C-alpha cells in the first residue's frame, strides 16, 4: 500500500501534464507507469525526479541503454526496491537483454553480494594498487 494516494486526475496540474508529455515523448509511448503517477502528488518532486532519471537513463552516454538498465536492476536488487527490479528488468528486456544475459547478471549480483558481505565482515584493508592515486 502506498504512503500517498493516487491522484484522480493528475494531469489537471499543468506541471504534471508537461512532465507526463515529456515522458511520453522521450519513451515514444503513451504509457505512464505508476511511479510517475504517484509522484504527481508533488509536481516539483515529479519534475526533478524525471529530469534526473531522463538525464542518466535516456540521454546518450558512454554506456549503452541496455547496460544502464542492467546496472539499474543490480542496484535495485541491492536496495531491495521490488518496483524498480520489475520495471528495469522489463526495460532491459525491451532493450535486448535475453534470458542468458539475465541469468549471468543475477550470478554477478549474487556473487558480488556474497563477497561484499565477507569483506564487510572481515574489514580487510584496500590494496594500494587499487587506489587511483597510485596511477
GROMACS .gro file of C-alpha atoms in nm:
model
  135
    1UNK     CA    1   0.000   0.000   0.000
    2UNK     CA    2   0.126   0.343  -0.095
    3UNK     CA    3   0.202   0.612   0.161
    4UNK     CA    4   0.033   0.872  -0.063
    5UNK     CA    5  -0.294   0.848  -0.254
    6UNK     CA    6  -0.302   0.807  -0.629
    7UNK     CA    7  -0.425   1.135  -0.779
    8UNK     CA    8  -0.756   1.104  -0.963
    9UNK     CA    9  -0.668   1.343  -1.245
   10UNK     CA   10  -0.302   1.431  -1.207
   11UNK     CA   11  -0.272   1.591  -1.549
   12UNK     CA   12  -0.510   1.868  -1.443
   13UNK     CA   13  -0.196   2.025  -1.297
   14UNK     CA   14  -0.006   2.193  -1.585
   15UNK     CA   15   0.335   2.091  -1.449
   16UNK     CA   16   0.231   1.728  -1.420
   17UNK     CA   17   0.089   1.739  -1.774
   18UNK     CA   18   0.419   1.886  -1.900
   19UNK     CA   19   0.623   1.611  -1.730
   20UNK     CA   20   0.392   1.332  -1.848
   21UNK     CA   21   0.407   1.468  -2.204
   22UNK     CA   22   0.787   1.466  -2.186
   23UNK     CA   23   0.785   1.109  -2.053
   24UNK     CA   24   0.561   1.005  -2.343
   25UNK     CA   25   0.780   1.183  -2.599
   26UNK     CA   26   1.107   1.051  -2.455
   27UNK     CA   27   0.983   0.692  -2.438
   28UNK     CA   28   0.779   0.701  -2.758
   29UNK     CA   29   0.483   0.553  -2.570
   30UNK     CA   30   0.159   0.673  -2.413
   31UNK     CA   31   0.223   0.454  -2.108
   32UNK     CA   32   0.287   0.641  -1.783
   33UNK     CA   33   0.386   0.396  -1.512
   34UNK     CA   34   0.271   0.415  -1.153
   35UNK     CA   35   0.594   0.568  -1.023
   36UNK     CA   36   0.521   0.890  -1.210
   37UNK     CA   37   0.150   0.883  -1.134
   38UNK     CA   38   0.214   0.855  -0.761
   39UNK     CA   39   0.490   1.118  -0.768
   40UNK     CA   40   0.232   1.357  -0.917
   41UNK     CA   41   0.118   1.426  -0.560
   42UNK     CA   42   0.410   1.673  -0.556
   43UNK     CA   43   0.460   1.821  -0.905
   44UNK     CA   44   0.803   1.979  -0.834
   45UNK     CA   45   0.931   1.647  -0.697
   46UNK     CA   46   0.789   1.469  -1.000
   47UNK     CA   47   0.962   1.713  -1.235
   48UNK     CA   48   1.300   1.694  -1.061
   49UNK     CA   49   1.293   1.315  -1.039
   50UNK     CA   50   1.201   1.280  -1.407
   51UNK     CA   51   1.475   1.525  -1.510
   52UNK     CA   52   1.731   1.326  -1.310
   53UNK     CA   53   1.618   0.991  -1.448
   54UNK     CA   54   1.596   1.122  -1.803
   55UNK     CA   55   1.944   1.276  -1.794
   56UNK     CA   56   2.103   0.950  -1.682
   57UNK     CA   57   1.887   0.684  -1.845
   58UNK     CA   58   1.764   0.843  -2.169
   59UNK     CA   59   2.046   1.068  -2.284
   60UNK     CA   60   2.332   0.912  -2.483
   61UNK     CA   61   2.647   0.844  -2.284
   62UNK     CA   62   2.943   0.606  -2.269
   63UNK     CA   63   2.711   0.325  -2.154
   64UNK     CA   64   2.456   0.176  -2.391
   65UNK     CA   65   2.089   0.178  -2.283
   66UNK     CA   66   2.070  -0.197  -2.211
   67UNK     CA   67   2.377  -0.182  -1.986
   68UNK     CA   68   2.230   0.114  -1.797
   69UNK     CA   69   1.911  -0.083  -1.735
   70UNK     CA   70   2.106  -0.389  -1.620
   71UNK     CA   71   2.304  -0.175  -1.375
   72UNK     CA   72   1.977  -0.026  -1.252
   73UNK     CA   73   1.848  -0.380  -1.193
   74UNK     CA   74   2.158  -0.466  -0.990
   75UNK     CA   75   2.133  -0.155  -0.774
   76UNK     CA   76   1.759  -0.209  -0.728
   77UNK     CA   77   1.821  -0.563  -0.608
   78UNK     CA   78   2.089  -0.438  -0.368
   79UNK     CA   79   1.849  -0.171  -0.238
   80UNK     CA   80   1.553  -0.413  -0.220
   81UNK     CA   81   1.334  -0.199  -0.447
   82UNK     CA   82   1.082  -0.450  -0.579
   83UNK     CA   83   0.916  -0.197  -0.807
   84UNK     CA   84   1.246  -0.095  -0.969
   85UNK     CA   85   1.360  -0.456  -1.009
   86UNK     CA   86   1.048  -0.532  -1.211
   87UNK     CA   87   1.044  -0.203  -1.401
   88UNK     CA   88   1.409  -0.207  -1.504
   89UNK     CA   89   1.417  -0.580  -1.579
   90UNK     CA   90   1.130  -0.518  -1.822
   91UNK     CA   91   1.317  -0.218  -1.966
   92UNK     CA   92   1.639  -0.419  -2.004
   93UNK     CA   93   1.447  -0.695  -2.181
   94UNK     CA   94   1.286  -0.436  -2.410
   95UNK     CA   95   1.637  -0.312  -2.493
   96UNK     CA   96   1.755  -0.662  -2.585
   97UNK     CA   97   1.855  -0.841  -2.265
   98UNK     CA   98   1.790  -1.212  -2.316
   99UNK     CA   99   1.747  -1.492  -2.062
  100UNK     CA  100   2.114  -1.589  -2.079
  101UNK     CA  101   2.224  -1.232  -2.003
  102UNK     CA  102   1.969  -1.206  -1.722
  103UNK     CA  103   2.095  -1.527  -1.563
  104UNK     CA  104   2.453  -1.400  -1.593
  105UNK     CA  105   2.351  -1.067  -1.439
  106UNK     CA  106   2.193  -1.249  -1.144
  107UNK     CA  107   2.509  -1.458  -1.100
  108UNK     CA  108   2.723  -1.145  -1.088
  109UNK     CA  109   2.485  -0.975  -0.843
  110UNK     CA  110   2.469  -1.274  -0.612
  111UNK     CA  111   2.845  -1.327  -0.620
  112UNK     CA  112   2.912  -0.958  -0.551
  113UNK     CA  113   2.659  -0.960  -0.265
  114UNK     CA  114   2.826  -1.262  -0.106
  115UNK     CA  115   3.182  -1.134  -0.137
  116UNK     CA  116   3.074  -0.785  -0.025
  117UNK     CA  117   2.928  -0.939   0.291
  118UNK     CA  118   3.251  -1.131   0.353
  119UNK     CA  119   3.467  -0.824   0.303
  120UNK     CA  120   3.241  -0.608   0.518
  121UNK     CA  121   3.275  -0.864   0.795
  122UNK     CA  122   3.650  -0.907   0.757
  123UNK     CA  123   3.725  -0.534   0.710
  124UNK     CA  124   4.032  -0.612   0.500
  125UNK     CA  125   4.237  -0.304   0.403
  126UNK     CA  126   4.226  -0.199   0.038
  127UNK     CA  127   4.528  -0.297  -0.171
  128UNK     CA  128   4.735   0.013  -0.254
  129UNK     CA  129   4.732  -0.095  -0.620
  130UNK     CA  130   4.355  -0.034  -0.631
  131UNK     CA  131   4.389   0.337  -0.546
  132UNK     CA  132   4.389   0.568  -0.845
  133UNK     CA  133   4.621   0.796  -0.653
  134UNK     CA  134   4.896   0.546  -0.733
  135UNK     CA  135   4.849   0.577  -1.112
   0.00000   0.00000   0.00000
